[in-house]
Short mmCIF file of C-alpha atoms in Angstrom, two decimals:
data_model
loop_
_atom_site.label_atom_id
_atom_site.label_comp_id
_atom_site.label_asym_id
_atom_site.label_seq_id
_atom_site.Cartn_x
_atom_site.Cartn_y
_atom_site.Cartn_z
CA MET C 1 -0.02 0.03 -0.03
CA GLU C 2 1.06 3.54 -0.77
CA GLN C 3 2.39 5.34 2.31
CA VAL C 4 0.12 8.18 3.44
CA THR C 5 1.96 11.49 3.94
CA VAL C 6 1.19 13.99 6.73
CA ALA C 7 -0.64 16.13 4.08
CA GLY C 8 -2.69 13.07 2.99
CA SER C 9 -3.52 12.15 6.60
CA VAL C 10 -4.81 15.74 7.24
CA LEU C 11 -7.09 15.44 4.12
CA ASP C 12 -8.15 11.93 5.23
CA ALA C 13 -9.08 13.29 8.67
CA LEU C 14 -11.25 15.99 7.04
CA ALA C 15 -12.90 13.45 4.76
CA SER C 16 -13.77 11.39 7.83
CA ILE C 17 -15.99 14.23 9.14
CA GLY C 18 -17.76 14.67 5.78
CA THR C 19 -15.66 17.59 4.33
CA GLU C 20 -15.99 17.48 0.59
CA ARG C 21 -14.47 20.88 -0.39
CA VAL C 22 -11.71 22.98 1.11
CA PHE C 23 -10.45 26.32 -0.06
CA GLY C 24 -6.77 26.97 -0.84
CA LEU C 25 -4.15 28.86 -2.62
CA PRO C 26 -0.98 26.91 -3.43
CA GLY C 27 2.54 28.10 -2.67
CA VAL C 28 5.99 26.55 -2.83
CA HIS C 29 5.58 25.30 0.81
CA ASN C 30 2.12 23.76 0.78
CA LEU C 31 1.99 22.12 -2.58
CA ALA C 32 1.80 18.75 -0.80
CA PHE C 33 -1.83 19.19 -0.29
CA TRP C 34 -2.47 19.40 -3.98
CA GLN C 35 -0.14 16.47 -4.67
CA GLU C 36 -2.22 14.37 -2.28
CA GLN C 37 -5.51 14.91 -4.04
CA ARG C 38 -7.24 11.47 -4.44
CA PRO C 39 -10.80 10.15 -4.89
CA GLY C 40 -12.41 10.11 -1.49
CA ARG C 41 -10.40 13.14 -0.15
CA PRO C 42 -11.78 16.67 -0.13
CA GLY C 43 -11.44 18.66 -3.39
CA ILE C 44 -9.49 21.88 -3.21
CA ILE C 45 -11.23 24.95 -4.61
CA GLY C 46 -8.40 27.13 -5.76
CA VAL C 47 -9.01 30.88 -5.11
CA ARG C 48 -7.07 34.01 -6.05
CA HIS C 49 -6.17 35.55 -2.72
CA GLU C 50 -5.37 33.90 0.61
CA GLN C 51 -7.88 36.08 2.35
CA THR C 52 -10.56 34.28 0.22
CA THR C 53 -9.51 30.87 1.49
CA VAL C 54 -10.84 31.85 4.95
CA TYR C 55 -13.79 33.89 3.75
CA ALA C 56 -14.95 30.99 1.66
CA ALA C 57 -14.39 28.50 4.45
CA ASP C 58 -16.37 30.84 6.66
CA GLY C 59 -19.19 31.03 4.13
CA ALA C 60 -19.28 27.28 3.81
CA ALA C 61 -19.35 26.84 7.63
CA ARG C 62 -22.20 29.39 8.08
CA ALA C 63 -24.23 27.82 5.32
CA THR C 64 -23.95 24.26 6.52
CA GLY C 65 -22.97 24.21 10.22
CA ALA C 66 -20.06 21.99 9.32
CA LEU C 67 -16.34 22.72 9.55
CA GLY C 68 -14.97 25.12 6.88
CA VAL C 69 -11.37 24.53 5.96
CA ALA C 70 -8.78 26.87 4.49
CA LEU C 71 -5.23 26.12 3.23
CA THR C 72 -2.61 28.77 2.83
CA THR C 73 1.08 28.78 2.35
CA THR C 74 3.73 30.26 4.65
CA GLY C 75 4.52 33.81 5.80
CA PRO C 76 2.64 36.45 3.64
CA GLY C 77 0.18 33.74 2.57
CA ALA C 78 -0.88 33.19 6.13
CA ALA C 79 -0.74 36.86 7.00
CA ASN C 80 -3.03 37.68 4.06
CA ALA C 81 -5.70 35.57 5.76
CA VAL C 82 -5.76 37.35 9.06
CA ALA C 83 -8.48 39.84 8.36
CA ALA C 84 -10.89 36.99 7.19
CA PHE C 85 -9.84 34.97 10.19
CA GLY C 86 -10.89 37.83 12.41
CA GLU C 87 -14.34 37.97 10.88
CA ALA C 88 -14.74 34.19 11.48
CA ALA C 89 -13.70 34.75 15.06
CA ALA C 90 -16.04 37.65 15.68
CA SER C 91 -18.95 35.53 14.25
CA HIS C 92 -18.03 32.27 15.97
CA SER C 93 -17.63 30.36 12.71
CA PRO C 94 -16.21 26.83 12.99
CA VAL C 95 -13.16 27.29 10.55
CA LEU C 96 -9.92 25.48 10.49
CA LEU C 97 -6.99 27.33 8.77
CA VAL C 98 -4.06 25.07 7.98
CA ALA C 99 -0.93 26.98 6.91
CA SER C 100 2.45 25.68 5.98
CA GLU C 101 5.63 26.80 7.87
CA VAL C 102 9.31 26.94 6.95
CA ALA C 103 11.20 23.74 7.05
CA THR C 104 12.42 22.36 10.38
CA THR C 105 15.71 21.40 8.71
CA LEU C 106 16.43 25.09 8.00
CA ARG C 107 14.95 26.84 10.94
CA ARG C 108 17.23 27.74 13.76
CA PRO C 109 15.58 28.39 17.26
CA GLY C 110 15.58 32.10 18.35
CA VAL C 111 16.79 33.59 15.09
CA VAL C 112 15.17 34.61 11.81
CA ARG C 113 17.62 33.39 9.23
CA GLY C 114 15.99 34.82 6.08
CA ILE C 115 14.45 31.57 4.74
CA LEU C 116 11.87 32.30 2.15
CA HIS C 117 8.56 33.36 3.85
CA GLU C 118 10.10 32.94 7.35
CA SER C 119 8.55 34.87 10.29
CA ALA C 120 9.68 34.91 13.98
CA ASP C 121 6.37 33.35 14.97
CA GLN C 122 3.79 33.10 12.28
CA ALA C 123 1.16 31.54 14.49
CA ALA C 124 1.33 34.54 16.88
CA LEU C 125 -0.56 36.58 14.22
CA PHE C 126 -3.57 34.46 14.97
CA GLU C 127 -3.43 34.15 18.66
CA PRO C 128 -5.48 37.22 19.55
CA LEU C 129 -8.28 35.95 17.28
CA ALA C 130 -8.20 32.20 17.33
CA LYS C 131 -10.19 29.90 19.63
CA ALA C 132 -6.94 27.77 19.66
CA VAL C 133 -3.55 27.81 17.95
CA TYR C 134 -1.48 24.70 17.23
CA ARG C 135 2.13 24.49 16.21
CA PRO C 136 2.90 20.76 15.57
CA ARG C 137 6.44 19.94 14.39
CA THR C 138 6.39 16.12 13.96
CA PRO C 139 3.94 13.73 12.22
CA GLY C 140 2.71 12.55 15.51
CA GLU C 141 2.13 16.01 16.83
CA VAL C 142 0.34 16.85 13.64
CA ALA C 143 -2.00 13.92 14.07
CA GLU C 144 -2.76 14.98 17.64
CA ALA C 145 -3.20 18.66 16.75
CA VAL C 146 -5.52 18.06 13.76
CA GLY C 147 -7.82 15.89 15.86
CA ALA C 148 -7.91 18.48 18.61
CA ALA C 149 -8.37 21.30 16.19
CA ILE C 150 -11.43 19.71 14.52
CA THR C 151 -13.03 19.04 17.90
CA THR C 152 -12.24 22.48 19.27
CA ALA C 153 -13.62 24.39 16.22
CA LEU C 154 -16.89 22.46 16.31
CA THR C 155 -17.39 22.44 20.11
CA TRP C 156 -19.91 25.06 21.31
CA PRO C 157 -19.17 27.95 21.41
CA GLN C 158 -17.69 27.31 17.99
CA GLY C 159 -14.93 29.39 16.58
CA PRO C 160 -11.90 29.39 14.20
CA VAL C 161 -8.73 27.44 14.87
CA TYR C 162 -5.25 27.91 13.36
CA LEU C 163 -2.63 25.19 12.71
CA ASP C 164 0.54 25.36 10.85
CA VAL C 165 2.83 22.51 9.66
CA PRO C 166 6.39 22.82 8.51
CA THR C 167 6.75 22.15 4.76
CA ASP C 168 9.22 19.30 5.25
CA VAL C 169 6.89 17.56 7.67
CA LEU C 170 3.95 17.74 5.19
CA GLY C 171 5.70 15.17 2.98
CA ARG C 172 6.77 12.68 5.70
CA PRO C 173 4.81 9.52 6.50
CA GLY C 174 1.73 10.47 8.29
CA VAL C 175 -0.01 9.14 11.53
CA PRO C 176 -3.77 8.46 11.47
CA VAL C 177 -5.88 11.30 13.01
CA ARG C 178 -8.51 10.75 15.66
CA HIS C 179 -10.89 13.19 16.93
CA THR C 180 -13.79 13.18 19.36
CA ALA C 181 -17.35 14.49 18.67
CA PRO C 182 -18.21 17.69 20.52
CA GLU C 183 -20.43 17.43 23.54
CA ARG C 184 -23.27 19.74 24.62
CA ALA C 185 -23.29 21.34 27.98
CA ALA C 186 -26.53 20.63 29.93
CA PRO C 187 -27.83 23.54 32.13
CA GLY C 188 -27.49 23.24 35.90
CA ASP C 189 -30.66 22.26 37.77
CA GLU C 190 -30.37 25.27 40.19
CA ARG C 191 -29.92 27.87 37.49
CA LEU C 192 -32.63 26.36 35.30
CA ALA C 193 -35.12 26.36 38.22
CA ALA C 194 -34.26 30.07 38.85
CA ALA C 195 -34.99 30.81 35.22
CA VAL C 196 -38.32 28.97 35.29
CA ALA C 197 -39.36 30.98 38.42
CA GLU C 198 -38.50 34.25 36.60
CA ILE C 199 -40.48 33.28 33.57
CA ASP C 200 -43.49 32.10 35.43
CA ARG C 201 -43.76 35.19 37.50
CA ALA C 202 -43.55 37.46 34.45
CA GLU C 203 -46.56 38.71 32.53
CA ARG C 204 -44.89 39.93 29.32
CA VAL C 205 -41.98 37.86 28.12
CA VAL C 206 -39.88 38.78 25.10
CA LEU C 207 -37.40 36.35 23.61
CA TRP C 208 -34.12 37.68 22.16
CA ALA C 209 -32.56 35.02 19.94
CA GLY C 210 -28.88 35.18 18.86
CA GLY C 211 -26.66 33.26 16.43
CA GLY C 212 -26.03 30.66 19.15
CA VAL C 213 -29.49 29.28 18.63
CA VAL C 214 -28.66 28.55 15.01
CA GLN C 215 -25.26 27.10 15.88
CA ALA C 216 -26.82 24.80 18.34
CA GLY C 217 -29.59 23.72 15.92
CA ALA C 218 -32.16 24.81 18.32
CA GLU C 219 -34.67 26.43 15.93
CA SER C 220 -37.50 24.04 16.77
CA ASP C 221 -36.91 24.47 20.50
CA LEU C 222 -37.07 28.20 20.22
CA ASP C 223 -40.28 27.82 18.30
CA ALA C 224 -41.74 25.61 21.02
CA LEU C 225 -40.80 27.93 23.86
CA ALA C 226 -42.13 31.00 21.95
CA ARG C 227 -45.48 29.39 21.31
CA ARG C 228 -45.80 28.09 24.93
CA LEU C 229 -45.18 31.57 26.35
CA GLY C 230 -46.92 33.52 23.58
CA ALA C 231 -43.68 35.51 23.53
CA PRO C 232 -42.55 37.70 20.63
CA VAL C 233 -39.18 36.76 19.31
CA VAL C 234 -36.60 39.46 18.29
CA THR C 235 -33.57 38.16 16.41
CA THR C 236 -30.04 39.35 16.01
CA PHE C 237 -28.42 39.56 12.58
CA GLY C 238 -26.81 36.15 13.24
CA ALA C 239 -30.22 34.53 13.93
CA ARG C 240 -32.13 35.85 10.91
CA GLY C 241 -34.37 33.13 9.46
CA VAL C 242 -34.35 31.17 12.81
CA LEU C 243 -38.29 31.17 12.66
CA PRO C 244 -40.36 30.92 9.45
CA ASP C 245 -41.51 34.27 8.05
CA ASP C 246 -45.18 33.58 9.01
CA HIS C 247 -44.47 32.52 12.50
CA PRO C 248 -47.04 34.16 14.91
CA CYS C 249 -44.28 35.16 17.36
CA LEU C 250 -41.65 36.47 14.97
CA VAL C 251 -40.75 40.14 15.10
CA ALA C 252 -39.57 40.44 11.46
CA ALA C 253 -37.64 43.62 11.86
CA PRO C 254 -34.43 44.71 13.56
CA PRO C 255 -34.43 45.97 17.17
CA HIS C 256 -33.08 49.33 15.94
CA GLU C 257 -36.48 50.41 14.60
CA PRO C 258 -38.51 52.34 17.19
CA GLU C 259 -41.50 50.03 17.02
CA VAL C 260 -39.37 46.99 18.01
CA ALA C 261 -37.47 48.93 20.60
CA ALA C 262 -40.85 49.97 22.21
CA LEU C 263 -42.05 46.34 22.24
CA ILE C 264 -38.84 45.30 24.05
CA ALA C 265 -39.25 48.10 26.62
CA GLU C 266 -42.89 47.12 27.20
CA ALA C 267 -42.01 43.57 28.25
CA ASP C 268 -41.19 42.90 31.91
CA LEU C 269 -38.77 40.12 31.21
CA MET C 270 -36.36 39.34 28.43
CA VAL C 271 -35.09 35.78 27.90
CA ALA C 272 -31.98 36.03 25.81
CA VAL C 273 -30.50 32.86 24.18
CA GLY C 274 -27.19 32.40 22.39
CA THR C 275 -26.20 36.05 22.26
CA ASP C 276 -23.47 38.18 23.73
CA PHE C 277 -25.42 41.49 23.14
CA ASP C 278 -22.83 42.92 20.87
CA GLY C 279 -22.66 46.65 20.09
CA MET C 280 -24.14 46.41 16.61
CA ASN C 281 -27.35 44.78 17.68
CA THR C 282 -27.87 46.84 20.87
CA ARG C 283 -26.79 50.27 19.46
CA ASN C 284 -23.64 50.12 21.73
CA TRP C 285 -25.77 48.96 24.62
CA SER C 286 -28.13 51.92 24.51
CA MET C 287 -31.33 50.14 23.54
CA PRO C 288 -34.11 49.90 26.07
CA LEU C 289 -34.25 46.69 28.18
CA PRO C 290 -37.10 45.14 30.26
CA PRO C 291 -36.51 45.46 34.06
CA ARG C 292 -35.54 41.72 34.32
CA LEU C 293 -33.18 39.55 32.27
CA VAL C 294 -32.58 35.83 32.01
CA ALA C 295 -29.59 35.01 29.74
CA ILE C 296 -28.68 31.60 28.35
CA ASN C 297 -25.23 30.90 26.87
CA CYS C 298 -22.73 28.17 26.50
CA ASP C 299 -19.83 30.61 27.03
CA ALA C 300 -19.32 31.89 30.54
CA THR C 301 -17.78 35.11 29.42
CA ASP C 302 -20.54 35.90 26.90
CA LEU C 303 -23.18 35.17 29.50
CA ASP C 304 -22.68 38.39 31.28
CA LYS C 305 -19.91 40.52 29.64
CA ASN C 306 -22.25 43.22 28.30
CA TYR C 307 -25.35 43.01 30.46
CA SER C 308 -25.65 41.45 33.90
CA PRO C 309 -28.59 38.98 33.88
CA ASP C 310 -30.72 38.54 36.95
CA VAL C 311 -30.50 34.78 36.22
CA GLY C 312 -27.64 33.47 34.04
CA VAL C 313 -27.89 29.95 32.76
CA LEU C 314 -24.65 28.37 31.47
CA GLY C 315 -25.65 25.70 28.98
CA ASP C 316 -26.28 24.59 25.40
CA ALA C 317 -29.08 26.57 23.73
CA ARG C 318 -30.88 23.46 22.46
CA GLU C 319 -30.70 21.65 25.74
CA THR C 320 -31.71 24.68 27.84
CA LEU C 321 -34.63 25.79 25.55
CA ARG C 322 -35.90 22.19 25.60
CA ALA C 323 -35.82 21.96 29.40
CA LEU C 324 -37.51 25.34 29.77
CA THR C 325 -40.31 24.47 27.38
CA HIS C 326 -41.21 21.44 29.44
CA ALA C 327 -40.94 23.35 32.78
CA VAL C 328 -42.59 26.65 32.31
CA ALA C 329 -46.36 27.33 32.66
CA ALA C 330 -48.14 27.76 29.26
CA ARG C 331 -49.72 31.15 28.53
CA PRO C 332 -53.27 31.26 26.93
CA ALA C 333 -52.26 33.80 24.33
CA SER C 334 -49.68 36.28 23.31
CA TRP C 335 -49.47 39.63 24.96
CA THR C 336 -48.74 41.53 21.68
CA ASP C 337 -49.23 41.32 17.96
CA ALA C 338 -45.69 40.54 16.58
CA THR C 339 -46.75 39.73 13.05
CA GLY C 340 -48.09 43.11 12.27
CA LEU C 341 -45.02 45.07 13.11
CA ARG C 342 -43.16 44.47 9.82
CA GLU C 343 -45.84 46.08 7.63
CA LYS C 344 -46.21 48.95 10.04
CA ILE C 345 -42.54 49.57 9.93
CA ARG C 346 -42.30 49.29 6.19
CA GLU C 347 -45.29 51.64 5.73
CA ARG C 348 -43.57 54.20 7.88
CA LEU C 349 -40.23 53.78 6.12
CA ARG C 350 -41.92 54.41 2.74
CA GLY C 351 -43.18 57.68 4.21
CA GLU C 352 -39.62 58.43 5.15
CA LYS C 353 -38.62 58.25 1.43
CA CYS C 354 -37.07 54.81 1.65
CA ASP C 355 -39.02 53.36 -1.30
CA GLU C 356 -35.95 52.50 -3.35
CA PRO C 357 -34.10 50.41 -0.66
CA LEU C 358 -37.28 48.74 0.30
CA SER C 359 -37.95 47.80 -3.23
CA LEU C 360 -34.43 46.26 -3.32
CA VAL C 361 -35.30 44.36 -0.13
CA GLU C 362 -38.58 43.05 -1.60
CA ALA C 363 -36.90 42.13 -4.90
CA VAL C 364 -34.52 39.81 -2.89
CA GLU C 365 -37.58 38.42 -0.95
CA ASP C 366 -39.66 37.78 -3.91
CA ALA C 367 -37.14 36.72 -6.61
CA TRP C 368 -34.26 34.93 -4.97
CA PRO C 369 -35.04 31.24 -4.20
CA THR C 370 -35.38 30.42 -0.48
CA ALA C 371 -33.20 27.47 -0.98
CA GLY C 372 -30.37 29.87 -2.18
CA ALA C 373 -28.01 31.72 0.00
CA VAL C 374 -27.70 35.46 0.43
CA VAL C 375 -24.46 37.06 1.33
CA ALA C 376 -24.49 40.72 2.24
CA ASP C 377 -21.43 42.94 2.28
CA MET C 378 -20.77 45.89 4.54
CA ALA C 379 -22.39 48.23 2.05
CA VAL C 380 -25.63 50.32 2.18
CA ALA C 381 -27.46 47.69 0.00
CA GLY C 382 -26.09 44.96 2.24
CA TYR C 383 -27.31 46.82 5.34
CA TRP C 384 -30.90 46.85 3.99
CA VAL C 385 -30.88 43.22 2.84
CA GLY C 386 -29.06 42.00 5.93
CA GLY C 387 -31.36 43.75 8.42
CA TYR C 388 -34.79 43.76 6.68
CA ALA C 389 -35.20 41.07 3.93
CA SER C 390 -37.17 37.96 5.08
CA MET C 391 -34.86 34.96 4.97
CA GLY C 392 -37.29 32.11 5.22
CA ARG C 393 -34.84 29.67 6.85
CA PRO C 394 -31.71 29.72 9.06
CA ARG C 395 -28.32 29.79 7.69
CA ARG C 396 -29.59 31.48 4.45
CA LEU C 397 -28.19 34.95 5.37
CA GLN C 398 -24.47 35.65 5.81
CA TYR C 399 -23.72 39.19 7.12
CA PRO C 400 -20.24 40.28 8.33
CA VAL C 401 -21.37 42.47 11.21
CA GLY C 402 -19.14 40.57 13.59
CA TRP C 403 -16.02 42.43 12.64
CA GLY C 404 -17.38 44.55 9.84
CA THR C 405 -15.06 43.38 7.08
CA LEU C 406 -15.69 45.34 3.88
CA GLY C 407 -15.15 43.09 0.85
CA TYR C 408 -16.68 39.99 2.48
CA ALA C 409 -19.58 39.17 0.18
CA LEU C 410 -17.94 37.97 -3.05
CA PRO C 411 -15.24 35.73 -1.49
CA ALA C 412 -17.57 34.39 1.16
CA ALA C 413 -20.24 33.55 -1.43
CA ILE C 414 -17.79 31.07 -2.92
CA GLY C 415 -18.27 28.87 0.18
CA PRO C 416 -21.96 27.99 0.06
CA ALA C 417 -21.96 27.81 -3.77
CA ALA C 418 -19.04 25.40 -3.80
CA VAL C 419 -20.02 23.11 -0.97
CA SER C 420 -23.80 22.76 -1.80
CA GLY C 421 -24.12 24.01 -5.38
CA THR C 422 -26.95 26.39 -4.16
CA PRO C 423 -27.59 29.63 -6.04
CA THR C 424 -25.80 32.33 -3.96
CA LEU C 425 -26.52 36.02 -4.14
CA ALA C 426 -23.67 38.41 -3.19
CA VAL C 427 -24.95 41.93 -2.43
CA CYS C 428 -22.02 44.30 -2.79
CA GLY C 429 -21.28 47.88 -3.18
CA ASP C 430 -18.87 49.14 -5.90
CA GLY C 431 -16.18 49.74 -3.28
CA GLY C 432 -16.27 46.44 -1.50
CA LEU C 433 -16.40 44.45 -4.74
CA MET C 434 -13.01 45.77 -5.64
CA PHE C 435 -11.50 44.24 -2.55
CA GLY C 436 -11.89 40.72 -4.11
CA VAL C 437 -12.51 41.40 -7.73
CA GLY C 438 -9.99 38.79 -8.68
CA GLU C 439 -12.37 36.04 -7.33
CA LEU C 440 -14.56 36.67 -10.53
CA ALA C 441 -11.93 34.29 -12.02
CA THR C 442 -12.66 31.68 -9.41
CA LEU C 443 -16.40 31.97 -10.21
CA THR C 444 -15.59 31.20 -13.87
CA GLN C 445 -12.99 28.56 -13.30
CA GLU C 446 -15.20 26.58 -10.85
CA ARG C 447 -18.50 27.52 -12.65
CA LEU C 448 -20.04 28.46 -9.41
CA PRO C 449 -23.75 29.68 -9.22
CA VAL C 450 -22.88 32.93 -7.67
CA THR C 451 -24.74 36.04 -8.68
CA VAL C 452 -22.97 39.26 -7.81
CA LEU C 453 -25.32 42.22 -7.43
CA VAL C 454 -23.25 45.37 -7.31
CA VAL C 455 -25.10 48.51 -6.29
CA ASP C 456 -22.99 51.10 -8.00
CA ASP C 457 -22.82 54.76 -6.91
CA ALA C 458 -19.10 55.31 -7.50
CA CYS C 459 -18.68 55.99 -3.86
CA TYR C 460 -18.30 54.69 -0.43
CA GLY C 461 -21.93 55.48 0.15
CA MET C 462 -22.03 54.93 3.91
CA LEU C 463 -19.00 57.16 4.51
CA ARG C 464 -20.45 59.85 2.21
CA TYR C 465 -23.58 59.71 4.30
CA ASP C 466 -21.63 60.08 7.49
CA GLN C 467 -19.99 63.16 6.13
CA GLU C 468 -23.29 64.72 4.98
CA ARG C 469 -24.86 63.85 8.27
CA PHE C 470 -22.27 65.70 10.35
CA GLY C 471 -21.75 68.53 7.98
CA HIS C 472 -18.25 67.49 6.87
CA PRO C 473 -16.88 68.01 3.39
CA GLU C 474 -16.94 64.97 1.16
CA LYS C 475 -13.32 63.73 1.10
CA GLY C 476 -11.91 60.34 0.33
CA VAL C 477 -15.18 58.72 -0.48
CA HIS C 478 -15.62 59.13 -4.28
CA LEU C 479 -14.26 56.37 -6.36
CA ALA C 480 -13.06 55.69 -9.91
CA THR C 481 -14.86 52.49 -10.77
CA PRO C 482 -14.50 50.12 -13.81
CA ASP C 483 -17.14 49.32 -16.25
CA PHE C 484 -18.33 46.25 -14.11
CA VAL C 485 -20.38 44.74 -16.92
CA ALA C 486 -17.48 44.70 -19.29
CA LEU C 487 -15.12 43.53 -16.60
CA ALA C 488 -17.38 40.49 -15.77
CA ARG C 489 -17.67 39.69 -19.35
CA SER C 490 -13.93 39.60 -19.67
CA PHE C 491 -13.91 36.80 -17.22
CA GLY C 492 -16.55 34.99 -19.18
CA ILE C 493 -19.34 35.84 -16.69
CA GLY C 494 -22.90 36.45 -17.66
CA THR C 495 -24.02 39.97 -17.09
CA ALA C 496 -27.01 42.41 -16.98
CA ASP C 497 -27.09 46.17 -16.61
CA VAL C 498 -30.18 46.67 -14.40
CA PRO C 499 -31.57 50.15 -15.08
CA GLY C 500 -33.47 50.41 -11.80
CA VAL C 501 -34.97 48.55 -8.88
CA ALA C 502 -38.26 47.98 -10.69
CA GLU C 503 -36.39 45.72 -13.11
CA LEU C 504 -34.45 43.98 -10.37
CA PRO C 505 -36.87 41.04 -9.59
CA SER C 506 -36.89 39.81 -13.16
CA ALA C 507 -33.04 40.09 -13.37
CA LEU C 508 -32.65 38.16 -10.12
CA ARG C 509 -34.93 35.44 -11.23
CA GLU C 510 -33.07 35.03 -14.57
CA ALA C 511 -29.71 34.94 -12.66
CA ALA C 512 -30.80 32.39 -10.18
CA GLY C 513 -31.78 30.06 -12.96
CA HIS C 514 -28.64 30.67 -14.94
CA GLY C 515 -26.68 27.83 -13.32
CA GLY C 516 -23.31 29.65 -13.48
CA PRO C 517 -21.82 32.97 -12.43
CA MET C 518 -23.69 36.26 -13.18
CA LEU C 519 -23.02 39.94 -12.39
CA LEU C 520 -25.84 42.44 -12.20
CA ARG C 521 -25.01 46.12 -12.00
CA LEU C 522 -27.60 48.31 -10.46
CA PRO C 523 -26.89 52.09 -10.45
CA ALA C 524 -28.36 53.52 -7.21
CA ALA C 525 -27.39 55.77 -4.32
CA LEU C 526 -29.37 54.53 -1.33
CA PRO C 527 -29.91 56.11 2.15
CA PRO C 528 -28.67 53.83 4.99
CA PRO C 529 -31.16 52.16 7.42
CA ARG C 530 -31.42 52.64 11.14
CA THR C 531 -29.19 49.64 11.73
CA THR C 532 -26.19 51.77 10.88
CA SER C 533 -24.67 53.76 13.78
CA PRO C 534 -25.21 57.38 12.49
CA ARG C 535 -28.90 56.63 12.55
CA TRP C 536 -29.10 54.74 15.88
CA ARG C 537 -30.79 57.77 17.59
CA ASP C 538 -33.17 58.70 14.85
#
């Protein structure tokens, strides 16, 4: 039998957990992974920038809940991936980044000799961001580290893990990798009983659902508790789609809108599940809160780092919600009409001259298939879609509000499109698209069903609004942009120049059925929604 190398054993370990696609960029130090491509091992989707390896792995992880895997080369290759790794960390995405390192036969402890791509401590770049960092230097250490890395990344609270392997070690005979399945943390009986007592004495309960509900696969358990309590459910960006659009308890609008804020303030108890109450969802902790708070989280730090709960329950979201549903007293009816809020809010927004962005939102709702993914960038169009468009299911929306990484949408969209073949919509501005424009080549080479919707105003529209809002001169925000349609065509990508939002639904339907990459250019200058910080106090 052919000897399995260390690189091959890493790929075999990934195959053993069901990984079919990983995302990589080859270099002189990590070519062993490409040389070890075999049937039964994950295929490597080659991208055009190391940052994209992690963005795409992050996109795959968010879409599926499985481990996303990135491969980069040494030194600048690994360093190029840091920004995308930070977004995965902020959003608790289960990502494994495997980088190569310089050869152990050339490295000398305590000195940087000037080996190609050498750093004093490459892994240290990732330590402030990673859930764990591994520096194995022998085949046996690699096997142990890969097994631990897989388990660590997938254990709740999930997060990205970094591992590097010297280039000479990658080619040595490998050792089989073993890993253990992640375990869920059951809530403690005392804390659970305290939460039940708080809920049973409250008259008006509101549920605040964070991304941890989705990570735990607790959607049905949230549904059951909401119905039992007749409690409206407000979702963070990470939990968009956690309940069906027609759910009687769903508040289908962000908490930044005054009607939603008023509903939260009217409750006498909030039960928050799987959230750390980050600044972007709470307007930097200025949103109104009910007088009492029960918080549920599997991370002890996230349980109380931003708000101090009256009762904190440390435990897995699925297990805790399930236990609460069986223990709390049922309510005869809901104390508020959650379902009517969305239309009231949209009617008011139309009166505030937001017809064009709302038409964009409704075009995505009506024309993009629910089975397809939607990836929003940090752009005004992305803020509207990410905060207001109905999603229809969990894991459909990807939105980089964890770290706020401009240029996320196009490279991240590669992930869901590659691992599941699902039509994927990347909602970009003209500025953010240029961060990863080289990935248009990846879309063509892999024939990925990604539609890039670029809303083009030749400007960093959010920054221009900031300057207008505060009476500052417009400086640094106007952009020279390419002819996006001609550029996409030069890559062999189908295109459409959409004259206005009225024509967008038909363009989206055609693109979704195209089966390959498309680019739609929509010229528009949109006002930002209340989810953006300059409008938090409007």
